[in-house]
mmCIF file of C-alpha atoms in Angstrom:
data_model
loop_
_atom_site.group_PDB
_atom_site.id
_atom_site.type_symbol
_atom_site.label_atom_id
_atom_site.label_comp_id
_atom_site.label_asym_id
_atom_site.label_seq_id
_atom_site.Cartn_x
_atom_site.Cartn_y
_atom_site.Cartn_z
ATOM 1 C CA MET A 236 4.649 200.149 131.995
ATOM 2 C CA ILE A 237 6.773 199.526 128.958
ATOM 3 C CA VAL A 238 10.482 200.375 129.275
ATOM 4 C CA ALA A 239 12.388 200.769 125.966
ATOM 5 C CA LEU A 240 16.056 200.097 125.890
ATOM 6 C CA ILE A 241 18.105 201.256 123.024
ATOM 7 C CA ASP A 242 21.563 200.008 121.789
ATOM 8 C CA SER A 243 23.201 199.017 118.629
ATOM 9 C CA GLY A 244 23.601 195.401 119.695
ATOM 10 C CA LEU A 245 23.709 193.319 122.773
ATOM 11 C CA GLY A 246 25.051 195.967 125.153
ATOM 12 C CA LEU A 247 21.430 196.497 126.370
ATOM 13 C CA LEU A 248 21.167 193.018 127.843
ATOM 14 C CA PRO A 249 22.968 193.625 131.106
ATOM 15 C CA THR A 250 20.579 196.465 132.046
ATOM 16 C CA SER A 251 17.609 194.565 130.846
ATOM 17 C CA ALA A 252 18.563 191.644 132.895
ATOM 18 C CA TRP A 253 18.785 193.734 136.090
ATOM 19 C CA LEU A 254 15.492 195.221 135.392
ATOM 20 C CA ARG A 255 14.031 191.782 134.941
ATOM 21 C CA ARG A 256 15.401 190.713 138.296
ATOM 22 C CA LEU A 257 14.534 193.737 140.262
ATOM 23 C CA ARG A 258 11.003 194.293 138.711
ATOM 24 C CA PRO A 259 10.097 191.162 136.763
ATOM 25 C CA GLU A 260 6.620 192.431 135.907
ATOM 26 C CA LEU A 261 7.948 195.177 133.595
ATOM 27 C CA ASP A 262 7.284 194.963 129.983
ATOM 28 C CA LEU A 263 10.612 195.543 128.048
ATOM 29 C CA MET A 264 11.033 196.857 124.514
ATOM 30 C CA LEU A 265 14.535 196.107 123.249
ATOM 31 C CA SER A 266 15.604 198.142 120.284
ATOM 32 C CA MET A 267 18.756 197.019 118.508
ATOM 33 C CA ASP A 268 20.123 198.286 115.319
ATOM 34 C CA PRO A 269 21.950 195.504 113.308
ATOM 35 C CA ASP A 270 21.634 197.563 110.144
ATOM 36 C CA GLY A 271 23.622 200.418 111.619
ATOM 37 C CA ALA A 272 25.950 198.795 114.109
ATOM 38 C CA PRO A 273 28.487 199.572 115.390
ATOM 39 C CA TRP A 274 27.634 203.157 116.317
ATOM 40 C CA GLY A 275 30.949 204.119 117.831
ATOM 41 C CA PRO A 276 32.796 204.959 114.535
ATOM 42 C CA LYS A 277 29.756 206.819 112.999
ATOM 43 C CA PRO A 278 29.546 210.695 112.827
ATOM 44 C CA GLY A 279 27.803 212.300 115.743
ATOM 45 C CA HIS A 280 24.945 213.690 113.693
ATOM 46 C CA TRP A 281 24.214 210.238 112.275
ATOM 47 C CA VAL A 282 24.036 208.672 115.778
ATOM 48 C CA ILE A 283 21.815 211.499 117.084
ATOM 49 C CA ASP A 284 19.388 211.044 114.250
ATOM 50 C CA ARG A 285 19.431 207.356 114.603
ATOM 51 C CA VAL A 286 18.959 207.234 118.395
ATOM 52 C CA VAL A 287 16.231 209.963 118.365
ATOM 53 C CA ARG A 288 14.181 208.325 115.707
ATOM 54 C CA THR A 289 14.467 204.953 117.497
ATOM 55 C CA ALA A 290 13.276 206.510 120.756
ATOM 56 C CA GLU A 291 10.415 208.433 119.033
ATOM 57 C CA ARG A 292 9.229 205.270 117.431
ATOM 58 C CA ALA A 293 9.444 203.378 120.742
ATOM 59 C CA VAL A 294 7.266 205.920 122.488
ATOM 60 C CA THR A 295 4.798 205.758 119.460
ATOM 61 C CA ARG A 296 4.534 201.920 120.187
ATOM 62 C CA GLY A 297 3.788 202.560 123.819
ATOM 63 C CA ALA A 298 7.032 202.975 125.799
ATOM 64 C CA GLU A 299 6.675 205.279 128.859
ATOM 65 C CA VAL A 300 10.424 205.251 129.810
ATOM 66 C CA VAL A 301 13.431 205.188 127.611
ATOM 67 C CA VAL A 302 16.805 203.934 128.573
ATOM 68 C CA LEU A 303 20.131 204.318 126.661
ATOM 69 C CA PRO A 304 22.243 201.465 128.047
ATOM 70 C CA CYS A 305 25.111 202.526 125.643
ATOM 71 C CA ASN A 306 27.903 204.873 126.221
ATOM 72 C CA THR A 307 27.968 206.158 122.594
ATOM 73 C CA ALA A 308 24.288 206.854 122.492
ATOM 74 C CA SER A 309 24.413 208.506 125.937
ATOM 75 C CA VAL A 310 27.249 210.876 125.282
ATOM 76 C CA THR A 311 26.209 211.688 121.709
ATOM 77 C CA ALA A 312 22.352 211.773 121.694
ATOM 78 C CA LEU A 313 21.116 211.725 125.355
ATOM 79 C CA GLU A 314 20.150 215.472 125.548
ATOM 80 C CA HIS A 315 18.714 215.354 122.080
ATOM 81 C CA VAL A 316 16.486 212.387 123.026
ATOM 82 C CA ARG A 317 15.299 214.267 126.113
ATOM 83 C CA GLU A 318 14.600 217.269 124.161
ATOM 84 C CA ALA A 319 12.696 215.334 121.425
ATOM 85 C CA LEU A 320 10.546 213.336 123.940
ATOM 86 C CA GLY A 321 9.748 216.201 126.358
ATOM 87 C CA ASP A 322 9.451 216.058 130.147
ATOM 88 C CA GLU A 323 6.729 213.497 130.274
ATOM 89 C CA ILE A 324 9.126 210.685 129.269
ATOM 90 C CA PRO A 325 11.901 209.919 131.572
ATOM 91 C CA VAL A 326 15.225 209.137 129.592
ATOM 92 C CA ILE A 327 18.158 207.533 131.446
ATOM 93 C CA GLY A 328 21.587 207.465 130.098
ATOM 94 C CA THR A 329 24.791 205.571 131.083
ATOM 95 C CA VAL A 330 28.285 206.633 131.868
ATOM 96 C CA PRO A 331 31.237 204.302 132.811
ATOM 97 C CA ALA A 332 31.555 203.537 136.584
ATOM 98 C CA ILE A 333 34.727 205.513 136.935
ATOM 99 C CA LYS A 334 33.823 207.269 140.121
ATOM 100 C CA PRO A 335 33.085 204.224 142.255
ATOM 101 C CA ALA A 336 36.086 202.454 140.897
ATOM 102 C CA ALA A 337 38.334 205.289 141.718
ATOM 103 C CA ALA A 338 36.842 205.729 145.132
ATOM 104 C CA ALA A 339 37.640 202.098 145.938
ATOM 105 C CA CYS A 340 40.882 201.459 144.141
ATOM 106 C CA GLU A 341 44.275 203.445 143.898
ATOM 107 C CA SER A 342 45.023 202.103 140.533
ATOM 108 C CA VAL A 343 42.221 201.612 137.774
ATOM 109 C CA ALA A 344 42.105 200.427 134.133
ATOM 110 C CA ILE A 345 39.194 201.476 131.850
ATOM 111 C CA TRP A 346 38.466 198.815 129.371
ATOM 112 C CA ALA A 347 36.611 200.254 126.464
ATOM 113 C CA THR A 348 36.309 200.292 122.691
ATOM 114 C CA ALA A 349 39.198 201.923 120.864
ATOM 115 C CA ALA A 350 37.051 204.921 119.934
ATOM 116 C CA THR A 351 35.918 205.452 123.591
ATOM 117 C CA THR A 352 39.500 204.973 124.876
ATOM 118 C CA ALA A 353 40.796 207.785 122.637
ATOM 119 C CA SER A 354 37.846 210.126 123.237
ATOM 120 C CA ARG A 355 37.760 213.435 124.865
ATOM 121 C CA TYR A 356 34.670 212.245 126.663
ATOM 122 C CA GLN A 357 36.573 209.555 128.625
ATOM 123 C CA ALA A 358 39.373 211.913 129.345
ATOM 124 C CA ASP A 359 36.933 214.421 130.747
ATOM 125 C CA LEU A 360 35.254 211.740 132.945
ATOM 126 C CA VAL A 361 38.643 210.755 134.279
ATOM 127 C CA ALA A 362 39.541 214.346 135.097
ATOM 128 C CA ARG A 363 36.246 214.807 136.808
ATOM 129 C CA PHE A 364 35.780 211.620 138.811
ATOM 130 C CA ALA A 365 39.186 209.775 139.137
ATOM 131 C CA GLY A 366 40.475 211.782 142.022
ATOM 132 C CA ASP A 367 43.908 210.604 143.202
ATOM 133 C CA SER A 368 43.563 207.218 141.558
ATOM 134 C CA LYS A 369 46.043 206.283 138.885
ATOM 135 C CA VAL A 370 43.904 205.547 135.694
ATOM 136 C CA VAL A 371 45.022 203.953 132.433
ATOM 137 C CA GLY A 372 42.752 203.285 129.387
ATOM 138 C CA VAL A 373 42.874 199.926 127.702
ATOM 139 C CA ALA A 374 41.368 199.527 124.190
ATOM 140 C CA CYS A 375 39.732 196.116 123.764
ATOM 141 C CA HIS A 376 39.932 195.699 119.969
ATOM 142 C CA GLY A 377 37.071 193.679 118.519
ATOM 143 C CA LEU A 378 35.607 192.655 121.933
ATOM 144 C CA ALA A 379 32.186 194.227 121.473
ATOM 145 C CA ASP A 380 31.807 192.897 117.942
ATOM 146 C CA ALA A 381 32.712 189.308 119.181
ATOM 147 C CA ILE A 382 30.186 189.546 121.885
ATOM 148 C CA ASP A 383 27.512 190.661 119.470
ATOM 149 C CA ARG A 384 28.285 187.676 117.245
ATOM 150 C CA GLY A 385 28.336 185.233 120.228
ATOM 151 C CA ASP A 386 31.830 184.312 119.129
ATOM 152 C CA THR A 387 33.376 183.103 122.381
ATOM 153 C CA THR A 388 36.755 182.278 120.963
ATOM 154 C CA ALA A 389 37.238 185.828 119.417
ATOM 155 C CA ALA A 390 36.079 187.335 122.656
ATOM 156 C CA ALA A 391 38.475 185.329 124.724
ATOM 157 C CA THR A 392 41.315 186.287 122.394
ATOM 158 C CA ALA A 393 40.483 190.025 122.726
ATOM 159 C CA ILE A 394 40.155 189.733 126.499
ATOM 160 C CA ALA A 395 43.472 188.034 126.739
ATOM 161 C CA ALA A 396 45.043 190.908 124.649
ATOM 162 C CA ALA A 397 43.648 193.535 126.769
ATOM 163 C CA ALA A 398 44.697 191.772 129.949
ATOM 164 C CA GLU A 399 48.304 191.640 128.640
ATOM 165 C CA ARG A 400 48.130 195.504 128.116
ATOM 166 C CA THR A 401 46.666 196.040 131.619
ATOM 167 C CA PRO A 402 49.360 197.197 134.206
ATOM 168 C CA ALA A 403 50.074 194.532 136.873
ATOM 169 C CA ASP A 404 49.301 197.005 139.687
ATOM 170 C CA VAL A 405 45.676 197.685 138.542
ATOM 171 C CA ARG A 406 43.264 196.844 141.453
ATOM 172 C CA GLY A 407 40.047 197.792 139.552
ATOM 173 C CA VAL A 408 38.713 197.463 136.019
ATOM 174 C CA VAL A 409 35.949 199.556 134.709
ATOM 175 C CA LEU A 410 33.961 197.846 132.011
ATOM 176 C CA GLY A 411 33.565 200.906 129.936
ATOM 177 C CA CYS A 412 31.420 199.386 127.167
ATOM 178 C CA THR A 413 27.983 198.035 128.031
ATOM 179 C CA HIS A 414 28.581 194.739 126.114
ATOM 180 C CA TYR A 415 31.487 193.727 128.533
ATOM 181 C CA PRO A 416 29.573 192.668 131.552
ATOM 182 C CA LEU A 417 28.216 189.671 129.362
ATOM 183 C CA VAL A 418 31.718 188.266 129.520
ATOM 184 C CA ALA A 419 32.666 189.473 133.007
ATOM 185 C CA ASP A 420 33.482 185.950 134.181
ATOM 186 C CA VAL A 421 35.984 185.473 131.268
ATOM 187 C CA ILE A 422 37.498 188.936 131.999
ATOM 188 C CA ALA A 423 37.890 188.135 135.673
ATOM 189 C CA ALA A 424 39.581 184.888 134.858
ATOM 190 C CA HIS A 425 42.371 186.736 132.850
ATOM 191 C CA LEU A 426 42.976 189.214 135.509
ATOM 192 C CA PRO A 427 45.110 188.762 138.702
ATOM 193 C CA PRO A 428 43.054 187.454 141.800
ATOM 194 C CA GLY A 429 41.557 190.370 143.792
ATOM 195 C CA VAL A 430 41.058 192.669 140.954
ATOM 196 C CA ARG A 431 37.536 194.213 141.058
ATOM 197 C CA LEU A 432 35.288 194.802 138.189
ATOM 198 C CA PHE A 433 33.044 197.861 137.984
ATOM 199 C CA ASP A 434 29.988 198.169 135.822
ATOM 200 C CA SER A 435 26.915 200.445 135.487
ATOM 201 C CA ALA A 436 24.079 198.121 134.364
ATOM 202 C CA GLU A 437 22.654 197.549 138.034
ATOM 203 C CA ALA A 438 22.849 201.268 138.687
ATOM 204 C CA VAL A 439 21.161 202.259 135.534
ATOM 205 C CA ALA A 440 18.352 199.739 136.291
ATOM 206 C CA ALA A 441 17.983 201.109 139.740
ATOM 207 C CA GLN A 442 17.795 204.717 138.431
ATOM 208 C CA THR A 443 15.240 203.521 135.776
ATOM 209 C CA LEU A 444 13.030 202.121 138.688
ATOM 210 C CA ARG A 445 13.357 205.227 140.759
ATOM 211 C CA ARG A 446 12.295 207.317 137.693
ATOM 212 C CA ILE A 447 9.205 205.072 137.196
ATOM 213 C CA ASP A 448 8.223 205.261 140.839
ATOM 214 C CA ALA A 449 8.579 209.070 140.737
ATOM 215 C CA LEU A 450 5.956 209.194 137.983
ATOM 216 C CA GLY A 451 3.366 208.179 140.532
ATOM 217 C CA ARG A 452 1.304 206.423 138.066
ATOM 218 C CA PRO A 453 -0.595 203.192 138.625
ATOM 219 C CA TRP A 454 0.688 200.438 136.247
ATOM 220 C CA ALA A 455 0.842 196.744 135.672
ATOM 221 C CA GLY A 456 2.796 194.582 133.406
ATOM 222 C CA SER A 457 3.084 190.963 132.268
ATOM 223 C CA GLY A 458 6.841 190.781 131.989
ATOM 224 C CA ARG A 459 6.664 190.739 128.192
ATOM 225 C CA VAL A 460 9.764 191.275 126.035
ATOM 226 C CA GLU A 461 9.437 192.816 122.563
ATOM 227 C CA VAL A 462 12.384 192.960 120.198
ATOM 228 C CA PHE A 463 12.792 195.431 117.309
ATOM 229 C CA LEU A 464 15.764 195.167 114.913
ATOM 230 C CA SER A 465 16.524 198.500 113.140
ATOM 231 C CA GLY A 466 12.826 199.244 113.534
ATOM 232 C CA ARG A 467 11.437 195.955 112.420
ATOM 233 C CA PRO A 468 9.739 193.448 114.862
ATOM 234 C CA GLY A 469 12.159 190.457 115.430
ATOM 235 C CA GLU A 470 13.662 188.222 118.026
ATOM 236 C CA LEU A 471 16.857 188.420 120.056
ATOM 237 C CA PRO A 472 19.864 187.401 117.780
ATOM 238 C CA PRO A 473 21.141 183.811 118.320
ATOM 239 C CA GLY A 474 24.245 185.292 119.872
ATOM 240 C CA ALA A 475 22.224 186.622 122.800
ATOM 241 C CA LEU A 476 21.234 183.160 123.779
ATOM 242 C CA GLY A 477 24.884 182.433 124.633
ATOM 243 C CA TYR A 478 24.547 184.658 127.765
ATOM 244 C CA PRO A 479 22.509 184.183 130.939
ATOM 245 C CA ALA A 480 21.091 187.632 130.474
ATOM 246 C CA GLY A 481 19.683 186.665 126.997
ATOM 247 C CA ARG A 482 18.485 183.265 127.985
ATOM 248 C CA GLY A 483 16.768 184.837 131.057
ATOM 249 C CA LEU A 484 14.922 187.276 128.972
ATOM 250 C CA VAL A 485 13.765 184.630 126.498
ATOM 251 C CA ASP A 486 12.732 181.692 128.743
ATOM 252 C CA GLY A 487 12.359 183.456 132.008
ATOM 253 C CA LEU A 488 14.257 180.617 133.691
ATOM 254 C CA GLY A 489 17.127 181.162 136.175
ATOM 255 C CA ASP A 490 18.794 184.436 137.246
ATOM 256 C CA PRO A 491 19.262 186.672 134.139
ATOM 257 C CA THR A 492 22.066 188.645 136.057
ATOM 258 C CA ALA A 493 24.074 185.478 136.663
ATOM 259 C CA GLY A 494 27.736 186.153 135.975
ATOM 260 C CA LEU A 495 27.072 190.133 135.828
ATOM 261 C CA PRO A 496 29.011 192.129 138.197
ATOM 262 C CA GLY A 497 27.176 194.119 140.795
ATOM 263 C CA ASP A 498 27.560 197.851 141.489
ATOM 264 C CA ASP A 499 28.816 199.129 144.923
ATOM 265 C CA ALA A 500 27.472 202.606 144.317
ATOM 266 C CA PRO A 501 23.966 202.441 142.952
ATOM 267 C CA ARG A 502 23.822 206.068 141.965
ATOM 268 C CA ALA A 503 26.944 206.057 140.059
ATOM 269 C CA GLY A 504 26.942 205.284 136.288
ATOM 270 C CA THR A 505 23.711 207.044 135.292
ATOM 271 C CA ARG A 506 22.782 210.315 133.712
#
């Protein structure tokens, strides 16, 4: 059973790490797009074409399940990927964990990219799922790019700036970009004690496994990890090895989810 995960950069690592921990025998196909990254500022039709073609290529290479552990890809291209691949290929998308955060906390901040923070998409999610909680969006300028580069200094600077713009009464922070869980420990260190972090990666992995089991097919795997960079066979970028999730996928040692936040509501955060 090969599971393909598609993102522009390292945002696919947290979900991959949870899949490795929960079902280590799965074969994973990691498709990143260094030539086209970042996807957020690109026109919608461009993102749709890019993600659909990557998904089709993954299925041609043997993938039986496709995961979009990327908010931009999910909101822009998820339904197009499902239409292109048909009912035989499960396609799992991602949404920020706003619902569980709002259920647990009276005051919530959503940390996300500047494009997502200003988007109608995030505003609609808040209107649907925030309930009576007070919610504020915090744009984390440059954080995803710094994580992709493995630039810990730039990441810490972006985190510190976002923490300064986060209201003091916030009790929960939604990691609204799939890159951010990779630096969850640094984020937590910049927030007041007791502030909870909410992330979708574990939930997306759990939903992926439910969809696999629902197929009812006999399968076996060797825990192999394949990497494709803008369609070309390759290796995880050096920056990935700066995170336990990346090192765990490469060398198979230790817990690849070390440092990643868990999810209190395993059905939240998936599409």
